[in-house]
Each structure stands twice: as structure tokens, then as C-alpha cells.
Coordinates of C-alpha atoms and ligand atoms in Angstrom, one line a residue:
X1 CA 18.7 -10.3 -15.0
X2 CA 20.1 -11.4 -18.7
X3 CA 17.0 -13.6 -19.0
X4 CA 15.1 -10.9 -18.4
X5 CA 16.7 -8.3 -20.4
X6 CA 16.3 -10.4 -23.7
X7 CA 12.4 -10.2 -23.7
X8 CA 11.9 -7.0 -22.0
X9 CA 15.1 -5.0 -21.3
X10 CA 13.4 -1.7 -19.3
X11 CA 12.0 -4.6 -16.5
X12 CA 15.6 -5.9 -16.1
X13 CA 16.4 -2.0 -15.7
X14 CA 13.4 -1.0 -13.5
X15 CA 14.6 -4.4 -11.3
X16 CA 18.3 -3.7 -11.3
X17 CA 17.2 0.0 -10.4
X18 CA 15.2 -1.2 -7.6
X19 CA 17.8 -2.7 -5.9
X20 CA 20.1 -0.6 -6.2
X21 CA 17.6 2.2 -4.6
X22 CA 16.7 -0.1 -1.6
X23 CA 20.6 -0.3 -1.3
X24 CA 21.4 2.9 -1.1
X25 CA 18.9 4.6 0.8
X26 CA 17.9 4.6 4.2
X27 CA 14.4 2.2 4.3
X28 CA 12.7 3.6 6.9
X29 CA 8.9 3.0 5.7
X30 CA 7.8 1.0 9.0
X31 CA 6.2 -1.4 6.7
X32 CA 9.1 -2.9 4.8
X33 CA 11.8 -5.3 5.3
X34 CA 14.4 -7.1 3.2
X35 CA 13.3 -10.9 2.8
X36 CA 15.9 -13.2 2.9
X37 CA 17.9 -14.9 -0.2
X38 CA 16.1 -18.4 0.8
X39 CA 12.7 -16.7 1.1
X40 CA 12.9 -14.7 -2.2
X41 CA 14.2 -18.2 -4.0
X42 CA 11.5 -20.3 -2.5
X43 CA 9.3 -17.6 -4.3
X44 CA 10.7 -17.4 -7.2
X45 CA 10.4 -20.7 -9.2
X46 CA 7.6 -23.4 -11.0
X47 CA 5.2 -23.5 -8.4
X48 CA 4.1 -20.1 -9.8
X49 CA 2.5 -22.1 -12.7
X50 CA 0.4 -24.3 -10.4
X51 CA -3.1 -23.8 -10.0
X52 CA -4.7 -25.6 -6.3
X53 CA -7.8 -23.9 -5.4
X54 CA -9.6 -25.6 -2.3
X55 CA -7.4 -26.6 0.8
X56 CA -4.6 -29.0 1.7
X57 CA -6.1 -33.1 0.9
X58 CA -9.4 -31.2 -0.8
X59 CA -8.3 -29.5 -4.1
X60 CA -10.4 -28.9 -7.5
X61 CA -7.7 -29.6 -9.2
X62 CA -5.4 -32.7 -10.0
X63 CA -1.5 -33.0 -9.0
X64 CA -1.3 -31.0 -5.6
X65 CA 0.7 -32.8 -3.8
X66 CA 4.0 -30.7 -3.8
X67 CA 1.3 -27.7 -3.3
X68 CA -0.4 -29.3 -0.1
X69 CA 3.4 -30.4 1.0
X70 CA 4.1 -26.6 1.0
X71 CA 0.9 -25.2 2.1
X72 CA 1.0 -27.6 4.9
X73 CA 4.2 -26.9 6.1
X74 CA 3.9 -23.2 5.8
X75 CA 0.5 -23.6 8.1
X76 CA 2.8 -26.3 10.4
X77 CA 5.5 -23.2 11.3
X78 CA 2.8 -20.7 11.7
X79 CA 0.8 -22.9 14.2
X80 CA 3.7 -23.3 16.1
X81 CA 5.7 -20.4 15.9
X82 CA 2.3 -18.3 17.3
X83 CA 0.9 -20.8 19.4
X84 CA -2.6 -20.7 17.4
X85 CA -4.9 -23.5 17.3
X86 CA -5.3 -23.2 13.2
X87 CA -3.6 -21.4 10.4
X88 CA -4.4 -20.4 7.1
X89 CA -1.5 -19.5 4.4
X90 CA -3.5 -18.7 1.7
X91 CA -4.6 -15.1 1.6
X92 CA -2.5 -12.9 -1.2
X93 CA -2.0 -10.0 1.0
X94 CA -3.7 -8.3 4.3
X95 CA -6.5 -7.4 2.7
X96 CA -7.3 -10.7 1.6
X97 CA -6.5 -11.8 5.3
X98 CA -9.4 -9.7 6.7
X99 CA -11.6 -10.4 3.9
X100 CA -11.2 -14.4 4.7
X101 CA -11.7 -13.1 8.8
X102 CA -14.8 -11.3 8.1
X103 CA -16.7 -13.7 5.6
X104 CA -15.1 -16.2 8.4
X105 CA -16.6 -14.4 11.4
X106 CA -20.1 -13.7 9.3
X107 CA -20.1 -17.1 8.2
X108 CA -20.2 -18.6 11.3
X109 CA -22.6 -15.7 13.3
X110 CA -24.7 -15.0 10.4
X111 CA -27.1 -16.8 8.4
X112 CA -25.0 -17.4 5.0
X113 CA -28.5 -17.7 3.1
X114 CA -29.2 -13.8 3.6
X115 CA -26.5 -13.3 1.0
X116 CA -28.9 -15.6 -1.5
X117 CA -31.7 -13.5 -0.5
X118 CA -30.5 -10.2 -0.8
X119 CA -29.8 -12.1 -4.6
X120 CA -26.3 -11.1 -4.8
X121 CA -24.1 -12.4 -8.3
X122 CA -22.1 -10.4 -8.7
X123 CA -20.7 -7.8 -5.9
X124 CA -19.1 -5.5 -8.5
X125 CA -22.7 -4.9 -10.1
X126 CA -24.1 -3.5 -5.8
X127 CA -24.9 -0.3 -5.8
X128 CA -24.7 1.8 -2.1
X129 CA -28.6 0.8 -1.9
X130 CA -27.5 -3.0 -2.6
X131 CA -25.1 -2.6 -0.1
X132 CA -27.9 -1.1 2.3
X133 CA -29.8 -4.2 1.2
X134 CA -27.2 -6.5 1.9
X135 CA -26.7 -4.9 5.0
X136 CA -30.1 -5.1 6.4
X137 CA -30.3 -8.6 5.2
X138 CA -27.0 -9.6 7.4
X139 CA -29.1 -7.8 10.3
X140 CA -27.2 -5.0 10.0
X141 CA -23.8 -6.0 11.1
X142 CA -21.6 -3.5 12.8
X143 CA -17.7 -3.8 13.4
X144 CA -15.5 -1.4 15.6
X145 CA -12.5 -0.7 14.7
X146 CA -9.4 2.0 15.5
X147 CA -9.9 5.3 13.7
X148 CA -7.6 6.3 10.7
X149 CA -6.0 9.2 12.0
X150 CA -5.2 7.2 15.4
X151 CA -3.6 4.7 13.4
X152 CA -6.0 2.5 12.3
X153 CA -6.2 0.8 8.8
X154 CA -8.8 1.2 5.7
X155 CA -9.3 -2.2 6.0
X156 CA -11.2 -1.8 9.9
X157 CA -14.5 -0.6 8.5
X158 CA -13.5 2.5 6.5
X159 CA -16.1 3.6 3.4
X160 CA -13.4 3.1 0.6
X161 CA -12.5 -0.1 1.7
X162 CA -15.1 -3.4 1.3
X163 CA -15.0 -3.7 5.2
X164 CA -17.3 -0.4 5.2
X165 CA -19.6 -1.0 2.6
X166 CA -20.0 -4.7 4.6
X167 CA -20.4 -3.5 7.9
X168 CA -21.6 -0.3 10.2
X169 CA -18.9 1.0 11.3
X170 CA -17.5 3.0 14.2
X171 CA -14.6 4.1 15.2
X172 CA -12.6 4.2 18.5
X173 CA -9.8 6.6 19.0
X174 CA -6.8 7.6 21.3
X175 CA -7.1 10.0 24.6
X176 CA -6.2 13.7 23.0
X177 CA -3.6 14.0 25.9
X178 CA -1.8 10.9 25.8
X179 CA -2.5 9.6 22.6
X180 CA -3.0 6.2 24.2
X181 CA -5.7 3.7 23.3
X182 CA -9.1 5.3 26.2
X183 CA -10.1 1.4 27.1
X184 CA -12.9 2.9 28.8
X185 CA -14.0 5.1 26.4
X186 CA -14.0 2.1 23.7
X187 CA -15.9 0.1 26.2
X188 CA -18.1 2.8 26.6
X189 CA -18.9 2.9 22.6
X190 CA -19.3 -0.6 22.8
X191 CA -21.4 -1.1 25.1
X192 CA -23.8 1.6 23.4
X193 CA -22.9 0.1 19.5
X194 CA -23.0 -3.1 20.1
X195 CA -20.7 -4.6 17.0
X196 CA -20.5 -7.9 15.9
X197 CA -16.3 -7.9 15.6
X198 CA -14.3 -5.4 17.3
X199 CA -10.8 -5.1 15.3
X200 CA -7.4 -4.3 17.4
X201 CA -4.5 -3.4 15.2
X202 CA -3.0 -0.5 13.8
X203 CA -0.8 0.5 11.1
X204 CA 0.3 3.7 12.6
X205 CA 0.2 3.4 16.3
X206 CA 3.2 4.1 18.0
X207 CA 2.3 2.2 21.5
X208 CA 1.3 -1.9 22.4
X209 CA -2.4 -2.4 22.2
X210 CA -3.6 -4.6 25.5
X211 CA -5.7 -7.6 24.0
X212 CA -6.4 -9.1 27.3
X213 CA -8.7 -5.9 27.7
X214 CA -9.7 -5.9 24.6
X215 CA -11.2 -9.4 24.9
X216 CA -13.0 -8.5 28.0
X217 CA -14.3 -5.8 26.5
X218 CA -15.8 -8.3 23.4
X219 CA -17.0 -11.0 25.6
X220 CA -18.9 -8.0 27.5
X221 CA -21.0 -7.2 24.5
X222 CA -20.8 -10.2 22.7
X223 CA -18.4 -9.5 20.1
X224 CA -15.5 -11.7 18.4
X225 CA -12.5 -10.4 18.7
X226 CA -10.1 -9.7 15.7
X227 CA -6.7 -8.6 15.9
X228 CA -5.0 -7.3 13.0
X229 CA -1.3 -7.8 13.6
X230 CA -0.2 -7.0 10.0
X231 CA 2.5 -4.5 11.5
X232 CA 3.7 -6.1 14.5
X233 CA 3.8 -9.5 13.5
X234 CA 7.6 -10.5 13.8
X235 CA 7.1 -8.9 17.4
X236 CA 5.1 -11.5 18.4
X237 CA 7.0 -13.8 16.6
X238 CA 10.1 -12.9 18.2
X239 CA 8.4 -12.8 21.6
X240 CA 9.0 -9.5 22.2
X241 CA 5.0 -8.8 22.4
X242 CA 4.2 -11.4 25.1
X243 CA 1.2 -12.2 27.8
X244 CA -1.2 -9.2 27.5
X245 CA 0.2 -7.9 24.4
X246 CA 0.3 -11.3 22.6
X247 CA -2.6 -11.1 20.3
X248 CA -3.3 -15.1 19.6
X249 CA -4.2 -16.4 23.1
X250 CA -6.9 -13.5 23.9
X251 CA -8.3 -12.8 20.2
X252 CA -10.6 -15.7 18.2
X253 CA -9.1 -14.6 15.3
X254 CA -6.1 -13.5 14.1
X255 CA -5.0 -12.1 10.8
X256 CA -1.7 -10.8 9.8
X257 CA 0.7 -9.8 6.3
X258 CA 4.2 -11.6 6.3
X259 CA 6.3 -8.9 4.7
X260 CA 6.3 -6.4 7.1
X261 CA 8.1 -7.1 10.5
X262 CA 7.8 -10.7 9.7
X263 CA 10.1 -10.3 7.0
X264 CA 8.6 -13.1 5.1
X265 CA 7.6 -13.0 1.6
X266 CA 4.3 -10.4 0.6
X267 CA 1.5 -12.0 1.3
X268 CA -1.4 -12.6 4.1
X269 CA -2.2 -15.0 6.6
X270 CA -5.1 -16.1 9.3
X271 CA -4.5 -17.3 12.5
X272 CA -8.2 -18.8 14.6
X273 CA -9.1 -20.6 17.4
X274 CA -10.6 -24.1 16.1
X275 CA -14.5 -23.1 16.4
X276 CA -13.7 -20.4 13.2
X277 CA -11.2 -23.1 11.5
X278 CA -13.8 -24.0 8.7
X279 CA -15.1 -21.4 8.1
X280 CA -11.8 -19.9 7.5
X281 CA -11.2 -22.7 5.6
X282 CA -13.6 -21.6 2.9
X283 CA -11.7 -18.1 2.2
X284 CA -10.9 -19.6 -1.5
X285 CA -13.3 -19.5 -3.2
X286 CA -15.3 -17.8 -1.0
X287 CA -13.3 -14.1 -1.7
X288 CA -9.8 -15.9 -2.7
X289 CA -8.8 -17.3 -6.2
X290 CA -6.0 -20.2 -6.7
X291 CA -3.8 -19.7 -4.2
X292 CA 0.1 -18.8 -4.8
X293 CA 1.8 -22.1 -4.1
X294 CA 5.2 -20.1 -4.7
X295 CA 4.3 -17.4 -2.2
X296 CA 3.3 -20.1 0.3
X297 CA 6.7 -21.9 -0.2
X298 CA 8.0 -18.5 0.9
X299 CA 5.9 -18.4 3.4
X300 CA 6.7 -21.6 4.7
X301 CA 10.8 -20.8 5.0
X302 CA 10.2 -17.5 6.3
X303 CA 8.5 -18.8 9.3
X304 CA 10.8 -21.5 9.6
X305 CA 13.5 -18.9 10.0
X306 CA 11.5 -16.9 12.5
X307 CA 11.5 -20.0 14.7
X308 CA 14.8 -19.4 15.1
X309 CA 16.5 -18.1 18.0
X310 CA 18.5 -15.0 16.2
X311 CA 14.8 -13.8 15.2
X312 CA 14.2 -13.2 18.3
X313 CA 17.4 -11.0 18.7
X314 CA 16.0 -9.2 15.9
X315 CA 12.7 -8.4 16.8
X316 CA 14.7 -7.0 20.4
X317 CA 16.5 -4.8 18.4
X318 CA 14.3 -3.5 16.4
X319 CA 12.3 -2.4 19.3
X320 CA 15.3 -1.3 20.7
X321 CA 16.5 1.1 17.2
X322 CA 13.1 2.3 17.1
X323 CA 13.3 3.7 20.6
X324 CA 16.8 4.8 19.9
X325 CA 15.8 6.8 17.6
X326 CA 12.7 8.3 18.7
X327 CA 15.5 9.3 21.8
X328 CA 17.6 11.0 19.2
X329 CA 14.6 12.8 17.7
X330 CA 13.5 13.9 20.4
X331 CA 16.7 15.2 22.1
X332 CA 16.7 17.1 18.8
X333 CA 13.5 18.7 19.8
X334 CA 11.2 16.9 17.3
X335 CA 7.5 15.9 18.8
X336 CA 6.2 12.1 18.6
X337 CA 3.0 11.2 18.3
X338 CA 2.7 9.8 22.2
X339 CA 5.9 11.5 23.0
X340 CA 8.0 8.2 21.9
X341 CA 7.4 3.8 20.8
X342 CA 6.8 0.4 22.2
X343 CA 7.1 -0.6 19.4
X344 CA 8.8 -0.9 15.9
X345 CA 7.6 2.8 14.6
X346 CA 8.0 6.3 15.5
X347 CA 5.7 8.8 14.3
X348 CA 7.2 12.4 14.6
X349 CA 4.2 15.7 14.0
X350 CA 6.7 17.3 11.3
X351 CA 3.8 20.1 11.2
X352 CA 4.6 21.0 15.0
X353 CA 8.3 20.3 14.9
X354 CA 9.1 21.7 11.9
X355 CA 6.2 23.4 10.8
X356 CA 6.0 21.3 7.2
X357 CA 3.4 19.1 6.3
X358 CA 3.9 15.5 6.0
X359 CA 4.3 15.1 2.1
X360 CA 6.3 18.5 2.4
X361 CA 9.1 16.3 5.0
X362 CA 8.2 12.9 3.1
X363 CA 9.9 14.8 -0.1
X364 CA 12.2 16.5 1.3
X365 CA 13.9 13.2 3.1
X366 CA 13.2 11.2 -0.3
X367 CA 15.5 13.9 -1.7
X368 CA 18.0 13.0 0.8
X369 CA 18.0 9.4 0.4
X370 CA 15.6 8.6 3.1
X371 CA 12.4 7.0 2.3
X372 CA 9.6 7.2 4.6
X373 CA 6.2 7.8 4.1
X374 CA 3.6 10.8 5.4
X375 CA 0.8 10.1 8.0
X376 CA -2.1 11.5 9.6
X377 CA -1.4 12.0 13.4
X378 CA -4.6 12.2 15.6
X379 CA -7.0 14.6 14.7
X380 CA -4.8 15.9 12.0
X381 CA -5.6 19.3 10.7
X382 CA -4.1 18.7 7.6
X383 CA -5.9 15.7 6.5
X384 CA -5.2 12.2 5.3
X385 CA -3.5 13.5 2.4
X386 CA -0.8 16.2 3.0
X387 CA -1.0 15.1 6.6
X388 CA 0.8 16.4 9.6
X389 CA 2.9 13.4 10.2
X390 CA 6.2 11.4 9.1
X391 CA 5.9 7.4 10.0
X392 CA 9.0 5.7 10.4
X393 CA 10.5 1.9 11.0
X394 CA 13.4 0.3 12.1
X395 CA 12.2 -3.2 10.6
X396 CA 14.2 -3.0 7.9
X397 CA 17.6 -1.3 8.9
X398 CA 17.8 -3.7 11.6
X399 CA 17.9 -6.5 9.0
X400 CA 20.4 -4.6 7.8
X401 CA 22.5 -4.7 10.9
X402 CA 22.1 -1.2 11.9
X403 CA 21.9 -0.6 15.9
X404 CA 21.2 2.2 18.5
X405 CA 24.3 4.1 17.6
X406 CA 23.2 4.2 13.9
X407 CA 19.6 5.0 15.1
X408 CA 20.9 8.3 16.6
X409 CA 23.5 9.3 13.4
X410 CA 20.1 9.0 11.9
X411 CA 18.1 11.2 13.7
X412 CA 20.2 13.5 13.3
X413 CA 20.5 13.5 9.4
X414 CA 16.5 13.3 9.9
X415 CA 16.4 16.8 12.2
X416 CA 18.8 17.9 10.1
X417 CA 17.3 17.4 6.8
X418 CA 13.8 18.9 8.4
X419 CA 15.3 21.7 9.6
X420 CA 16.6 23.0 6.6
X421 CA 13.4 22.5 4.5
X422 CA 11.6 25.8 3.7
X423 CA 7.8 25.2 4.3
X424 CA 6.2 26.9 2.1
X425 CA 2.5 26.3 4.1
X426 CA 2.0 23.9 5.8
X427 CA -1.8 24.1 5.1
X428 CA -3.2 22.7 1.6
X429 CA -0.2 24.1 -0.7
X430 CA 1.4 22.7 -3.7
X431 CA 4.8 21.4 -1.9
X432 CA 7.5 20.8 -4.5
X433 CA 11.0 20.1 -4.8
X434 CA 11.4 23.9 -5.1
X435 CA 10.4 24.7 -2.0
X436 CA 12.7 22.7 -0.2
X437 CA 16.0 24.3 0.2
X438 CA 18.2 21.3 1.0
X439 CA 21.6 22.0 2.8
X440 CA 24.0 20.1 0.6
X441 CA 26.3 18.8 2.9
X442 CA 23.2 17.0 4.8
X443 CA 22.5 15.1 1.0
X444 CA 26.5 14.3 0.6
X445 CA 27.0 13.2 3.9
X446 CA 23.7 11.2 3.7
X447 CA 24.5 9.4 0.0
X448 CA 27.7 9.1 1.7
X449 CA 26.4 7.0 4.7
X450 CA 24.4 5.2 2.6
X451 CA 27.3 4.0 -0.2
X452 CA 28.3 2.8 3.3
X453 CA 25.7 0.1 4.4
Ligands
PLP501 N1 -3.6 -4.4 7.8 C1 -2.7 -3.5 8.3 C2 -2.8 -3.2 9.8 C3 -1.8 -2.9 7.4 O1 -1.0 -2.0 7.9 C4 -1.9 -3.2 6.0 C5 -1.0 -2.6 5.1 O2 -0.4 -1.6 5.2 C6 -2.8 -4.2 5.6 C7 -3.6 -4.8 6.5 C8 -2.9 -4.6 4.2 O3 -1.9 -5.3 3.7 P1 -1.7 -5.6 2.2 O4 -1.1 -4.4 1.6 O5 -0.8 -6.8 2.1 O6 -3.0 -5.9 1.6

């Protein structure tokens, strides 16, 4: 941090800062992690400075080796570690992992030309009628994906997000009573809509998705299935998520981030089966610049120390914390979203429980040292913004060592802290600090607890 602070002393402060925030408060944002000290030092270092656009053996640029040594082990470990027929370590982040699957998936389905005739240069100069164009030209195109408020990501054909303005999209959703995936009702829409990719994977779903379904459901109306495992990947690393909830032997295509339950570096990744390898292949420069050797070194050790066998310990417990706390939330009288997990989050309907919004509880926990973020539940009636929900992870307090009997201390600081929030509304208010009226012994014997870890 000294280096640092000589040229610019308030990033050494905004770094020292940061850690000692994620030290002393309760991470419970389902989509962190803390890498390791031999993943953040692979990432850390001179390969930052090296530019390698193109693939491992077939670079535009000279003196790669070290670069294709380290992209070409960090492929190696993901090949094996999933059990996937090709990999691709170059995507920056998830986003760039489903852009690559898409142009992969169009690429090989669609007539690449269209894009010359519809004479695209430069996408950030399309306009919505461009996009129409472009649209019509790729034969209109359609993808189905999982709606936001069940859980589903931007990135699955929502209008803000590229993947909208590429594709028609529509939306499958969760059965109002369970708040489980409706199979038949997504085959239903299928059938009728008739998409070229159906996406599987969530960012907020409490439950396991079943892929082996899901692929029947694609081969029945001629769809390629992709599976977005950004969240769940370290479950299917740690083979915790096996057979029909294994995403790489039933989809063609697989994408996934590494910093979430992977706890790898940030960054993306692309899993296929061989018939999409090429075209995968082409992600840089086809939407990718120069790749990030030093991320993919960081990469590269992070999968090697999921191969391990403690990682699969830890993806076991973190199953197991997450249930043990959705079993101390709810024996506290708080409401989940599917009335409890499968999986690695837990997402409580604050608005129901505790009759707060989502950023009203998201505040009020920050200000009690635990961070976790707001998020629409199903059918949310206050909207993706103020939202109804709280989403919350054990990924990263079980890197920390915490198990069951933490899980249920923290429940209770959780319940705790929610009960003693004043609402305000819970409709579309101002929530500020001022309306929470925290019970100061909850904060002390929170910081307290978290001094502790
Ligand atoms: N896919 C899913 C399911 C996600 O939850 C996220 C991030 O939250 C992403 C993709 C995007 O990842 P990134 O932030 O690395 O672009």
C-alpha cells in the first residue's frame, strides 16, 4: 500500500478501507466471495501489461507464449474440473460470457452475412429501428429466458441489456404458489414461441433448476440450450449440483463468472460442447478486446484449487449455512421466497415479514454491519427498484469458516435488526437512515461479532 500511497494517497486509503469493511462486516451479498491470497497474487503482476488478442497458438500479436501457457492451463482445469468438452477463459466478466454464447450460438445457426447486410459499423451508432432491422435480417431471433422478478438476469433478453435489443424475447416464470420453476408451463410457451436459445440460470432463485428437462424441452422445439451458471458455479464445481442439476452434460453451452461461488478471480468464462467450440472461439474480436492474461492466470489457480477435495467440503457447507439460516429465519417468523434454499441463497419478502421494502431492510442491515443487497421477489409490487425482497449468501462466510451454528446467531441479528426498523411505507417512499430506528444493542453486539471473525 506504500507504493500506492506515494502517487495517489486517497486509493491506498479507499483500498485499506475496503478491506477493512469486507473484514468487519458480515458479507452476505450471495454474489461475493473472498479469493484466495494465491488467486489475488496470480492477478496482480506483469501480465497486466500484455496485450494477446486471438486464441491460444493463433495470436495478432508477438511474444505470447507465457500468455497461451496461462490461458491454456486455465482452459485445461476448467475442462476438467466441469467435465466440458471445450472452455474458453477469456471473457472479462458474465456479461462478456453471454455475449461470446450468443454471437457463438447465432454464429453457428444464423447466416453471419445478415449482419453485413443489415450494414452494421458501428453498433453504438443503431438506433431501436436498426435494431428492428438487424433483427429482421437475423430472421427474427427469439431467446427465452427466466423473468427478472423470478430471478432471472438482465442479461437473458431484458430491453436494457444488449441481449434484448439482439433478440425477441420472452419470459418464463415461477408457479404463484410454489414459487418453483412451472416446466410445463415453459414448455407450453415454447412450444407456442419458438426461440432460438432458451437460457436456464438465475441470479436470484432460491431452488435447483432441472437441465435434464430443460434440454428436452429445447430439443422439442429446436432450441440450443444455454445455461447461465454465473451464481452456482462452485456448486457444480464442488459436485454438490450433480446428474440432473449439473448444467454441462445436458446444455450445448455453458457460460459462467468466477468470482461468485467459484471464488476465483472476477471475470467470465464459456463452457460448449465441441460443435460451438469455434465459434466460441471467435468471442475476441468478435465482442471481446485483448484478453486479461493476469485475470486468466487467476483464473487458472482458482480452478486448480477448486479441483481440490476441501472445495468440495466447501461448496457442502455452503449449501448447508444457507439452509441453516433460512431455518433460523424462518423459525423467527420471516417469509422466503419458496418458503426456504437448495441452494447457496435465501431470499426473505422483508415487505411481508416485516412490512419494509427491500432498500428500506438493505439500509437498515448496512447500518448494522451487514451487507446484503435488495431484490424483487415474484410479481413484486414494489418494483425492481425499492423491491420487496432482501437476497442473501453464505458463499462468502463459509470461506470465512462460519458454520450452521453461526448461520442461526445470524438470523437472529438479521430478525432482529428488521424488527426494530420503523417502516415508514413500504410503498414508493423516501427510506432514509432516519426512519430506521435501530436498537443499539443489536449494532454493538453485531460490530461486536464482527471484530470477532
Ligand atoms: N449472469 C448472472 C446469472 C449473474 O448473476 C451476473 C451478475 O450478477 C452476471 C451474469 C453478470 O456478471 P458480471 O457482473 O461479471 O458481468
Amino acid at each position: 500500500l506504500e507504493v500506492i500511497r506515494a502517487v495517489e494517497p486517497r486509493i491506498a486509503d479507499a483500498i485499506g478501507q475496503e478491506v477493512a469493511d469486507q473484514r468487519e462486516m458480515l458479507k452476505l451479498i450471495a454474489s461475493e466471495n473472498y479469493a484466495s491470497p494465491a488467486t489475488l497474487l496470480a492477478m496482480g503482476n506483469w501480465f497486466s501489461d500484455k496485450y494477446a488478442e486471438g486464441t491460444v497458438g493463433r495470436r495478432f500479436y508477438a511474444g505470447c507464449r507465457n500468455v497461451d501457457t496461462v490461458e491454456a492451463l486455465a482452459a485445461e482445469h476448467a475442462r476438467e474440473l466441469f467435465g466440458a468438452e471445450h472452455a474458453y477463459a477469456q471473457p472479462h466478466s458474465g456479461i462478456d460470457a453471454n455475449l461470446v454464447a450468443f454471437w457463438a450460438v447465432l454464429g453457428q445457426r444464423v447466416e453471419v452475412p445478415a449482419l453485413e447486410k443489415a450494414g452494421v459499423r458501428n453498433v453504438n451508432d443503431l438506433s431501436e429501428a436498426d435494431w428492428a432491422e438487424l433483427r429482421r435480417a437475423f430472421g427474427n431471433q427469439r431467446m427465452l429466458g427466466m423473468s427478472l422478478d423470478a430471478g432471472g438476469h438482465l442479461t437473458h433478453g431484458f430491453r436494457p441489456n444488449i441481449s434484448g435489443k439482439m433478440f425477441d424475447q420472452r419470459s418464463y416464470g415461477t408457479d404463484p404458489t410454489t414459487g418453483l420453476i412451472d416446466y410445463e408451463a415453459l414448455r407450453v410457451t415454447a412450444r407456442e414461441f419458438k426461440p432460438m436459445i432458451i437460457v436456464a440460470g438465475y441470479s436470484a432463485y432460491p431452488r435447483l433448476v432441472n437441465f435434464r428437462i430443460m434440454r428436452e424441452i429445447a430439443d422439442e422445439v429446436g432450441a440450443t440450450l444455454m445455461v447461465d451458471m454465473a451464481h452456482f458455479a462452485g456448486l457444480v464445481a464442488g459436485k454438490v449440483l450433480t446428474g440432473d442439476f449439473d448444467p454441462v452434460p445436458h446444455a450445448q453451452i455453458v457460460t459462467t463468472t468466477t468470482h461468485k461461488s467459484l471464488r476465483g478471480p472476477r471475470g467470465g468464462m464459456v463452457l460448449c460442447d465441441s460443435s460451438l467450440a469455434d465459434q466460441v472461439d471467435r468471442g475476441c474480436p468478435m465482442v471481446l478486446g485483448g484478453p486479461l492474461p493476469h485475470v486468466m492466470a487467476a483464473k487458472a489457480v482458482a480452478l486448480a484449487e477448486a479441483r481440490r477435495p476441501e472445495f468440495r467440503d466447501y461448496a457442502q457447507a455452503v449449501v448447508d449455512n444457507a439452509r441453516a439460516l433460512a431455518e433460523g429465519l424462518m423459525r423467527r417468523g420471516a417469509t422466503l421466497v419458496t418458503g426456504g434454499t437448495d441452494n447457496h441463497l435465501n431470499l426473505i419478502d422483508v415487505a411481508s415479514s416485516y412490512g419494509l421494502t427491500g432498500r428500506q431492510a438493505e439500509s437498515a442491515l448496512l447500518d448494522s454491519g451487514i451487507v446484503t443487497n435488495r431484490n424483487a421477489i415474484p410479481a413484486d409490487p414494489n418494483g425492481a427498484w425499492y423491491t420487496s425482497g432482501i437476497r442473501i449468501g453464505t458463499p462468502a462466510l463459509t470461506t470465512r469458516g462460519l458454520g450452521a451454528a453461526e448461520m442461526d446467531e445470524i438470523a437472529g441479528l438479521i430478525d432482529r435488526v428488521l424488527t426494530t426498523t420503523e417502516a415508514g411505507t413500504t410503498k414508493k417512499g423516501a427510506p432514509s437512515k432516519a426512519q430506521h430506528i435501530l436498537d443499539a444493542k443489536v449494532a454493538d453486539e453485531i460490530s461486536h461479532r464482527a471484530t470477532d471473525l
